Amino acid sequence: MRALPLDLIDVDSLHTDEERQIRAVVRKVVDSLVRPHVAEWYERGQVPARDLALEFGKLGLLGMHLTGYGCAGASAVAYGMACLELEAGDSGVRSLVSVQGSLAMYAIWRFGSAEQKSQWLPRMAAGEALGCFGLTEPDHGSDPASMTTRARRSGDDWLLSGTKMWITNAPVADVAVVWARAEEAVRGFVVPMDSPGVTAREIQHKMSLRASSTGELVLDDVRLPADAVLPEVEGLKGPLSCLTEARQGISWGALGAARECLHTALDYAVSREQFGRPIGAFQLTQAKLADMAVELQKGYLLALHLGRLADAGKVRPEQVSVAKLNNVREALAIARQCRTILGANGISGEYPVLRHANNLESVLTYEGTSEIHQLVIGQKLTGLSAFG
Ligand SMILES: Cc1cc2nc3c(=O)[nH]c(=O)nc-3n(C[C@H](O)[C@H](O)[C@H](O)COP(=O)(O)OP(=O)(O)OC[C@H]3O[C@@H](n4cnc5c(N)ncnc54)[C@H](O)[C@@H]3O)c2cc1C
């Protein structure tokens, strides 16, 4: 693909050399490990998650923004740029990294005991152990406060029972962070996937995020020792703070999918001829391309601004909602618009555009649907909750 001018307003000048170097490394690994294979993974609905995790672990991409325990300790901005490059390959591949680093590892890193951290984090950072994060249930998605997964005391032990649904990485994971209602409050548990009573079934027939393993996680009276609970948090603020963490990476990542689509559409527009001219010479096509390039750059500025706020320790959840809502919604609009520019070729797996558009349907829904982020922002604006 030719290098095409997408950075109209020189956003790149806002980055440090170190940030650009990290981006170059991730772009290279996506070029060699993901791009040549991802269309086939998508078509088969299978991804070599363990192999990818080991490679990503070598590069420090797992738990990249965390410190200690073998984690790279990178900035939020550098982590975001890595998410963008990974998602330019595929949203499913970026999801593997997000769930590992921002959800499973982050929960243990932030709320775990010293023993839980030293048992799991170094192996997870290296990609030797894969994690998943079980919050959503079959009947409780946007409203996790109504969860029915239960944690009961049995002597000193805990007994966990319930079903989690749509859990990324569950079928390939070694460990799950599971959120369950205990008598006192919602608590988080570190659950080895080989514990008796744990089963994970791959969800079939997905039409989106096919290069990602997604499962149903069943917990049938799973007996866990007293120290399986995450000691440092009680209540829904535990899982919600993990989601705030992951949503930041997603706000960057979605722009990668959009950038890939726009590159493809631009390249196509200048080479495909109809009526004796490149279709990129028609004003209607140029209007589409211009609007998409503008939205992409606005989204980038938003992600970068929030990344800088995060690095200064100042980012607030409703700000993250602004970025997740805008950037995923615009990325999906860009992917769909690019699809039109490719005409019939736009629906072919020979081009990445419809794969990205289909993936972004999942990204629009997970980590808080667009509607939920609108409600978060609406509540901030009005002081009134419209959730229930
Ligand atoms: C591919 C994929 C991977 C995922 N990975 C994970 C994972 O790793 N871990 C995990 O825990 N979960 C995961 N999820 C689940 C995801 O977080 C949920 O799907 C999401 O929170 C929405 O829940 P739901 O699907 O049950 O939809 P529902 O909550 O049933 O919502 C359905 C519709 O109703 C709307 N709605 C709901 N409440 C309101 C309201 N108060 N006001 C207005 N509209 C409302 C929603 O916005 C949506 O449009 C994943 C999902 C997908 C698709």
JSON list of N, CA and C and ligand atoms in Angstrom, two decimals, residues 99 103 133-138 140-143 165-168 206 209 214 362 365-372 375 386-388, ligand 1:
[
{"chain": "A", "resi": 99, "resn": "VAL", "atom": "N", "xyz": [-7.78, -7.08, 27.03]},
{"chain": "A", "resi": 99, "resn": "VAL", "atom": "CA", "xyz": [-8.36, -7.88, 28.11]},
{"chain": "A", "resi": 99, "resn": "VAL", "atom": "C", "xyz": [-7.24, -8.38, 29.02]},
{"chain": "A", "resi": 103, "resn": "LEU", "atom": "N", "xyz": [-7.71, -5.33, 31.71]},
{"chain": "A", "resi": 103, "resn": "LEU", "atom": "CA", "xyz": [-8.77, -5.89, 32.55]},
{"chain": "A", "resi": 103, "resn": "LEU", "atom": "C", "xyz": [-8.21, -6.92, 33.54]},
{"chain": "A", "resi": 133, "resn": "PHE", "atom": "N", "xyz": [-11.74, -11.76, 31.93]},
{"chain": "A", "resi": 133, "resn": "PHE", "atom": "CA", "xyz": [-12.39, -10.87, 32.88]},
{"chain": "A", "resi": 133, "resn": "PHE", "atom": "C", "xyz": [-13.90, -11.10, 32.79]},
{"chain": "A", "resi": 134, "resn": "GLY", "atom": "N", "xyz": [-14.46, -11.69, 33.83]},
{"chain": "A", "resi": 134, "resn": "GLY", "atom": "CA", "xyz": [-15.86, -12.10, 33.76]},
{"chain": "A", "resi": 134, "resn": "GLY", "atom": "C", "xyz": [-16.77, -11.18, 34.54]},
{"chain": "A", "resi": 135, "resn": "LEU", "atom": "N", "xyz": [-17.44, -10.29, 33.83]},
{"chain": "A", "resi": 135, "resn": "LEU", "atom": "CA", "xyz": [-18.42, -9.40, 34.46]},
{"chain": "A", "resi": 135, "resn": "LEU", "atom": "C", "xyz": [-19.82, -9.64, 33.87]},
{"chain": "A", "resi": 136, "resn": "THR", "atom": "N", "xyz": [-19.92, -9.60, 32.54]},
{"chain": "A", "resi": 136, "resn": "THR", "atom": "CA", "xyz": [-21.22, -9.73, 31.88]},
{"chain": "A", "resi": 136, "resn": "THR", "atom": "C", "xyz": [-21.83, -11.11, 32.11]},
{"chain": "A", "resi": 137, "resn": "GLU", "atom": "N", "xyz": [-23.15, -11.13, 32.26]},
{"chain": "A", "resi": 137, "resn": "GLU", "atom": "CA", "xyz": [-23.89, -12.40, 32.41]},
{"chain": "A", "resi": 137, "resn": "GLU", "atom": "C", "xyz": [-24.93, -12.49, 31.30]},
{"chain": "A", "resi": 138, "resn": "PRO", "atom": "N", "xyz": [-25.50, -13.70, 31.09]},
{"chain": "A", "resi": 138, "resn": "PRO", "atom": "CA", "xyz": [-26.48, -13.82, 30.01]},
{"chain": "A", "resi": 138, "resn": "PRO", "atom": "C", "xyz": [-27.64, -12.81, 30.16]},
{"chain": "A", "resi": 140, "resn": "HIS", "atom": "N", "xyz": [-27.55, -10.02, 32.28]},
{"chain": "A", "resi": 140, "resn": "HIS", "atom": "CA", "xyz": [-27.14, -8.74, 32.88]},
{"chain": "A", "resi": 140, "resn": "HIS", "atom": "C", "xyz": [-25.88, -8.24, 32.19]},
{"chain": "A", "resi": 141, "resn": "GLY", "atom": "N", "xyz": [-26.08, -7.29, 31.26]},
{"chain": "A", "resi": 141, "resn": "GLY", "atom": "CA", "xyz": [-24.94, -6.74, 30.53]},
{"chain": "A", "resi": 141, "resn": "GLY", "atom": "C", "xyz": [-24.67, -5.31, 30.95]},
{"chain": "A", "resi": 142, "resn": "SER", "atom": "N", "xyz": [-25.49, -4.37, 30.45]},
{"chain": "A", "resi": 142, "resn": "SER", "atom": "CA", "xyz": [-25.28, -2.96, 30.80]},
{"chain": "A", "resi": 142, "resn": "SER", "atom": "C", "xyz": [-25.52, -2.69, 32.28]},
{"chain": "A", "resi": 143, "resn": "ASP", "atom": "N", "xyz": [-26.22, -3.59, 32.93]},
{"chain": "A", "resi": 143, "resn": "ASP", "atom": "CA", "xyz": [-26.60, -3.39, 34.35]},
{"chain": "A", "resi": 143, "resn": "ASP", "atom": "C", "xyz": [-25.92, -4.44, 35.24]},
{"chain": "A", "resi": 165, "resn": "MET", "atom": "N", "xyz": [-21.03, -14.41, 30.48]},
{"chain": "A", "resi": 165, "resn": "MET", "atom": "CA", "xyz": [-21.28, -14.56, 29.03]},
{"chain": "A", "resi": 165, "resn": "MET", "atom": "C", "xyz": [-20.46, -13.54, 28.25]},
{"chain": "A", "resi": 166, "resn": "TRP", "atom": "N", "xyz": [-20.09, -13.90, 27.04]},
{"chain": "A", "resi": 166, "resn": "TRP", "atom": "CA", "xyz": [-19.35, -12.99, 26.15]},
{"chain": "A", "resi": 166, "resn": "TRP", "atom": "C", "xyz": [-17.99, -12.64, 26.73]},
{"chain": "A", "resi": 167, "resn": "ILE", "atom": "N", "xyz": [-17.29, -13.63, 27.25]},
{"chain": "A", "resi": 167, "resn": "ILE", "atom": "CA", "xyz": [-16.04, -13.34, 27.94]},
{"chain": "A", "resi": 167, "resn": "ILE", "atom": "C", "xyz": [-14.86, -13.59, 26.99]},
{"chain": "A", "resi": 168, "resn": "THR", "atom": "N", "xyz": [-14.23, -12.48, 26.60]},
{"chain": "A", "resi": 168, "resn": "THR", "atom": "CA", "xyz": [-13.08, -12.55, 25.69]},
{"chain": "A", "resi": 168, "resn": "THR", "atom": "C", "xyz": [-11.96, -13.37, 26.32]},
{"chain": "A", "resi": 206, "resn": "LYS", "atom": "N", "xyz": [-20.32, -16.13, 15.63]},
{"chain": "A", "resi": 206, "resn": "LYS", "atom": "CA", "xyz": [-20.13, -14.68, 15.69]},
{"chain": "A", "resi": 206, "resn": "LYS", "atom": "C", "xyz": [-19.93, -14.16, 14.26]},
{"chain": "A", "resi": 209, "resn": "LEU", "atom": "N", "xyz": [-15.72, -9.71, 15.31]},
{"chain": "A", "resi": 209, "resn": "LEU", "atom": "CA", "xyz": [-14.61, -10.09, 16.20]},
{"chain": "A", "resi": 209, "resn": "LEU", "atom": "C", "xyz": [-14.31, -11.59, 16.11]},
{"chain": "A", "resi": 214, "resn": "THR", "atom": "N", "xyz": [-14.12, -15.95, 22.21]},
{"chain": "A", "resi": 214, "resn": "THR", "atom": "CA", "xyz": [-15.12, -15.40, 23.14]},
{"chain": "A", "resi": 214, "resn": "THR", "atom": "C", "xyz": [-15.88, -16.57, 23.74]},
{"chain": "A", "resi": 362, "resn": "SER", "atom": "N", "xyz": [-18.84, -4.88, 17.48]},
{"chain": "A", "resi": 362, "resn": "SER", "atom": "CA", "xyz": [-18.59, -5.40, 18.84]},
{"chain": "A", "resi": 362, "resn": "SER", "atom": "C", "xyz": [-17.99, -4.33, 19.73]},
{"chain": "A", "resi": 365, "resn": "THR", "atom": "N", "xyz": [-20.32, -2.04, 21.24]},
{"chain": "A", "resi": 365, "resn": "THR", "atom": "CA", "xyz": [-21.17, -2.62, 22.30]},
{"chain": "A", "resi": 365, "resn": "THR", "atom": "C", "xyz": [-20.38, -2.93, 23.57]},
{"chain": "A", "resi": 366, "resn": "TYR", "atom": "N", "xyz": [-19.17, -3.47, 23.42]},
{"chain": "A", "resi": 366, "resn": "TYR", "atom": "CA", "xyz": [-18.50, -3.87, 24.67]},
{"chain": "A", "resi": 366, "resn": "TYR", "atom": "C", "xyz": [-17.84, -2.68, 25.34]},
{"chain": "A", "resi": 367, "resn": "GLU", "atom": "N", "xyz": [-17.51, -2.91, 26.61]},
{"chain": "A", "resi": 367, "resn": "GLU", "atom": "CA", "xyz": [-16.92, -1.83, 27.42]},
{"chain": "A", "resi": 367, "resn": "GLU", "atom": "C", "xyz": [-17.86, -0.63, 27.54]},
{"chain": "A", "resi": 368, "resn": "GLY", "atom": "N", "xyz": [-19.15, -0.93, 27.67]},
{"chain": "A", "resi": 368, "resn": "GLY", "atom": "CA", "xyz": [-20.16, 0.13, 27.74]},
{"chain": "A", "resi": 368, "resn": "GLY", "atom": "C", "xyz": [-20.66, 0.46, 26.35]},
{"chain": "A", "resi": 369, "resn": "THR", "atom": "N", "xyz": [-21.95, 0.24, 26.12]},
{"chain": "A", "resi": 369, "resn": "THR", "atom": "CA", "xyz": [-22.51, 0.56, 24.80]},
{"chain": "A", "resi": 369, "resn": "THR", "atom": "C", "xyz": [-22.52, 2.08, 24.62]},
{"chain": "A", "resi": 370, "resn": "SER", "atom": "N", "xyz": [-22.74, 2.51, 23.38]},
{"chain": "A", "resi": 370, "resn": "SER", "atom": "CA", "xyz": [-22.83, 3.95, 23.13]},
{"chain": "A", "resi": 370, "resn": "SER", "atom": "C", "xyz": [-23.88, 4.61, 24.00]},
{"chain": "A", "resi": 371, "resn": "GLU", "atom": "N", "xyz": [-25.01, 3.90, 24.16]},
{"chain": "A", "resi": 371, "resn": "GLU", "atom": "CA", "xyz": [-26.10, 4.49, 24.95]},
{"chain": "A", "resi": 371, "resn": "GLU", "atom": "C", "xyz": [-25.67, 4.68, 26.41]},
{"chain": "A", "resi": 372, "resn": "ILE", "atom": "N", "xyz": [-24.95, 3.71, 26.94]},
{"chain": "A", "resi": 372, "resn": "ILE", "atom": "CA", "xyz": [-24.50, 3.83, 28.33]},
{"chain": "A", "resi": 372, "resn": "ILE", "atom": "C", "xyz": [-23.53, 5.00, 28.47]},
{"chain": "A", "resi": 375, "resn": "LEU", "atom": "N", "xyz": [-25.44, 8.11, 28.55]},
{"chain": "A", "resi": 375, "resn": "LEU", "atom": "CA", "xyz": [-26.07, 8.33, 29.86]},
{"chain": "A", "resi": 375, "resn": "LEU", "atom": "C", "xyz": [-25.06, 8.85, 30.88]},
{"chain": "A", "resi": 386, "resn": "ALA", "atom": "N", "xyz": [-30.25, 8.92, 34.40]},
{"chain": "A", "resi": 386, "resn": "ALA", "atom": "CA", "xyz": [-31.33, 8.37, 33.55]},
{"chain": "A", "resi": 386, "resn": "ALA", "atom": "C", "xyz": [-31.14, 6.87, 33.34]},
{"chain": "A", "resi": 387, "resn": "PHE", "atom": "N", "xyz": [-30.37, 6.22, 34.23]},
{"chain": "A", "resi": 387, "resn": "PHE", "atom": "CA", "xyz": [-30.04, 4.81, 33.99]},
{"chain": "A", "resi": 387, "resn": "PHE", "atom": "C", "xyz": [-31.20, 3.86, 34.25]},
{"chain": "A", "resi": 388, "resn": "GLY", "atom": "N", "xyz": [-31.90, 4.09, 35.39]},
{"chain": "A", "resi": 388, "resn": "GLY", "atom": "CA", "xyz": [-32.85, 3.06, 35.79]},
{"chain": "A", "resi": 388, "resn": "GLY", "atom": "C", "xyz": [-34.29, 3.42, 35.46]},
{"chain": "B", "resi": 1, "resn": "LIG", "atom": "C1", "xyz": [-17.21, -9.74, 21.20]},
{"chain": "B", "resi": 1, "resn": "LIG", "atom": "C2", "xyz": [-17.55, -9.34, 22.61]},
{"chain": "B", "resi": 1, "resn": "LIG", "atom": "C3", "xyz": [-16.61, -9.51, 23.63]},
{"chain": "B", "resi": 1, "resn": "LIG", "atom": "C4", "xyz": [-16.93, -9.19, 24.95]},
{"chain": "B", "resi": 1, "resn": "LIG", "atom": "N1", "xyz": [-16.00, -9.39, 25.96]},
{"chain": "B", "resi": 1, "resn": "LIG", "atom": "C5", "xyz": [-16.38, -9.23, 27.27]},
{"chain": "B", "resi": 1, "resn": "LIG", "atom": "C6", "xyz": [-15.48, -9.58, 28.34]},
{"chain": "B", "resi": 1, "resn": "LIG", "atom": "O1", "xyz": [-14.32, -9.94, 28.11]},
{"chain": "B", "resi": 1, "resn": "LIG", "atom": "N2", "xyz": [-15.92, -9.49, 29.62]},
{"chain": "B", "resi": 1, "resn": "LIG", "atom": "C7", "xyz": [-17.19, -9.08, 29.93]},
{"chain": "B", "resi": 1, "resn": "LIG", "atom": "O2", "xyz": [-17.54, -9.04, 31.11]},
{"chain": "B", "resi": 1, "resn": "LIG", "atom": "N3", "xyz": [-18.07, -8.74, 28.94]},
{"chain": "B", "resi": 1, "resn": "LIG", "atom": "C8", "xyz": [-17.68, -8.81, 27.61]},
{"chain": "B", "resi": 1, "resn": "LIG", "atom": "N4", "xyz": [-18.58, -8.48, 26.60]},
{"chain": "B", "resi": 1, "resn": "LIG", "atom": "C9", "xyz": [-19.94, -8.11, 26.95]},
{"chain": "B", "resi": 1, "resn": "LIG", "atom": "C10", "xyz": [-20.24, -6.63, 26.76]},
{"chain": "B", "resi": 1, "resn": "LIG", "atom": "O3", "xyz": [-19.58, -5.85, 27.71]},
{"chain": "B", "resi": 1, "resn": "LIG", "atom": "C11", "xyz": [-21.77, -6.47, 26.83]},
{"chain": "B", "resi": 1, "resn": "LIG", "atom": "O4", "xyz": [-22.29, -7.05, 25.64]},
{"chain": "B", "resi": 1, "resn": "LIG", "atom": "C12", "xyz": [-22.23, -5.03, 26.97]},
{"chain": "B", "resi": 1, "resn": "LIG", "atom": "O5", "xyz": [-21.95, -4.54, 28.25]},
{"chain": "B", "resi": 1, "resn": "LIG", "atom": "C13", "xyz": [-23.74, -4.86, 26.68]},
{"chain": "B", "resi": 1, "resn": "LIG", "atom": "O6", "xyz": [-24.48, -5.80, 27.38]},
{"chain": "B", "resi": 1, "resn": "LIG", "atom": "P1", "xyz": [-25.59, -6.68, 26.62]},
{"chain": "B", "resi": 1, "resn": "LIG", "atom": "O7", "xyz": [-24.97, -7.26, 25.40]},
{"chain": "B", "resi": 1, "resn": "LIG", "atom": "O8", "xyz": [-26.15, -7.62, 27.64]},
{"chain": "B", "resi": 1, "resn": "LIG", "atom": "O9", "xyz": [-26.66, -5.65, 26.13]},
{"chain": "B", "resi": 1, "resn": "LIG", "atom": "P2", "xyz": [-27.87, -5.03, 27.00]},
{"chain": "B", "resi": 1, "resn": "LIG", "atom": "O10", "xyz": [-27.35, -4.48, 28.28]},
{"chain": "B", "resi": 1, "resn": "LIG", "atom": "O11", "xyz": [-28.98, -6.01, 27.06]},
{"chain": "B", "resi": 1, "resn": "LIG", "atom": "O12", "xyz": [-28.29, -3.81, 26.07]},
{"chain": "B", "resi": 1, "resn": "LIG", "atom": "C14", "xyz": [-29.06, -3.98, 24.86]},
{"chain": "B", "resi": 1, "resn": "LIG", "atom": "C15", "xyz": [-29.36, -2.59, 24.30]},
{"chain": "B", "resi": 1, "resn": "LIG", "atom": "O13", "xyz": [-30.10, -1.85, 25.28]},
{"chain": "B", "resi": 1, "resn": "LIG", "atom": "C16", "xyz": [-29.43, -0.63, 25.56]},
{"chain": "B", "resi": 1, "resn": "LIG", "atom": "N5", "xyz": [-29.63, -0.26, 26.95]},
{"chain": "B", "resi": 1, "resn": "LIG", "atom": "C17", "xyz": [-29.42, -1.00, 28.08]},
{"chain": "B", "resi": 1, "resn": "LIG", "atom": "N6", "xyz": [-29.70, -0.28, 29.16]},
{"chain": "B", "resi": 1, "resn": "LIG", "atom": "C18", "xyz": [-30.10, 0.95, 28.74]},
{"chain": "B", "resi": 1, "resn": "LIG", "atom": "C19", "xyz": [-30.53, 2.14, 29.40]},
{"chain": "B", "resi": 1, "resn": "LIG", "atom": "N7", "xyz": [-30.56, 2.23, 30.74]},
{"chain": "B", "resi": 1, "resn": "LIG", "atom": "N8", "xyz": [-30.86, 3.20, 28.62]},
{"chain": "B", "resi": 1, "resn": "LIG", "atom": "C20", "xyz": [-30.80, 3.14, 27.28]},
{"chain": "B", "resi": 1, "resn": "LIG", "atom": "N9", "xyz": [-30.41, 2.04, 26.60]},
{"chain": "B", "resi": 1, "resn": "LIG", "atom": "C21", "xyz": [-30.06, 0.96, 27.33]},
{"chain": "B", "resi": 1, "resn": "LIG", "atom": "C22", "xyz": [-27.97, -0.90, 25.28]},
{"chain": "B", "resi": 1, "resn": "LIG", "atom": "O14", "xyz": [-27.23, 0.29, 25.06]},
{"chain": "B", "resi": 1, "resn": "LIG", "atom": "C23", "xyz": [-28.08, -1.79, 24.03]},
{"chain": "B", "resi": 1, "resn": "LIG", "atom": "O15", "xyz": [-28.26, -0.97, 22.92]},
{"chain": "B", "resi": 1, "resn": "LIG", "atom": "C24", "xyz": [-18.23, -8.71, 25.25]},
{"chain": "B", "resi": 1, "resn": "LIG", "atom": "C25", "xyz": [-19.16, -8.51, 24.21]},
{"chain": "B", "resi": 1, "resn": "LIG", "atom": "C26", "xyz": [-18.83, -8.81, 22.92]},
{"chain": "B", "resi": 1, "resn": "LIG", "atom": "C27", "xyz": [-19.84, -8.60, 21.82]}
]
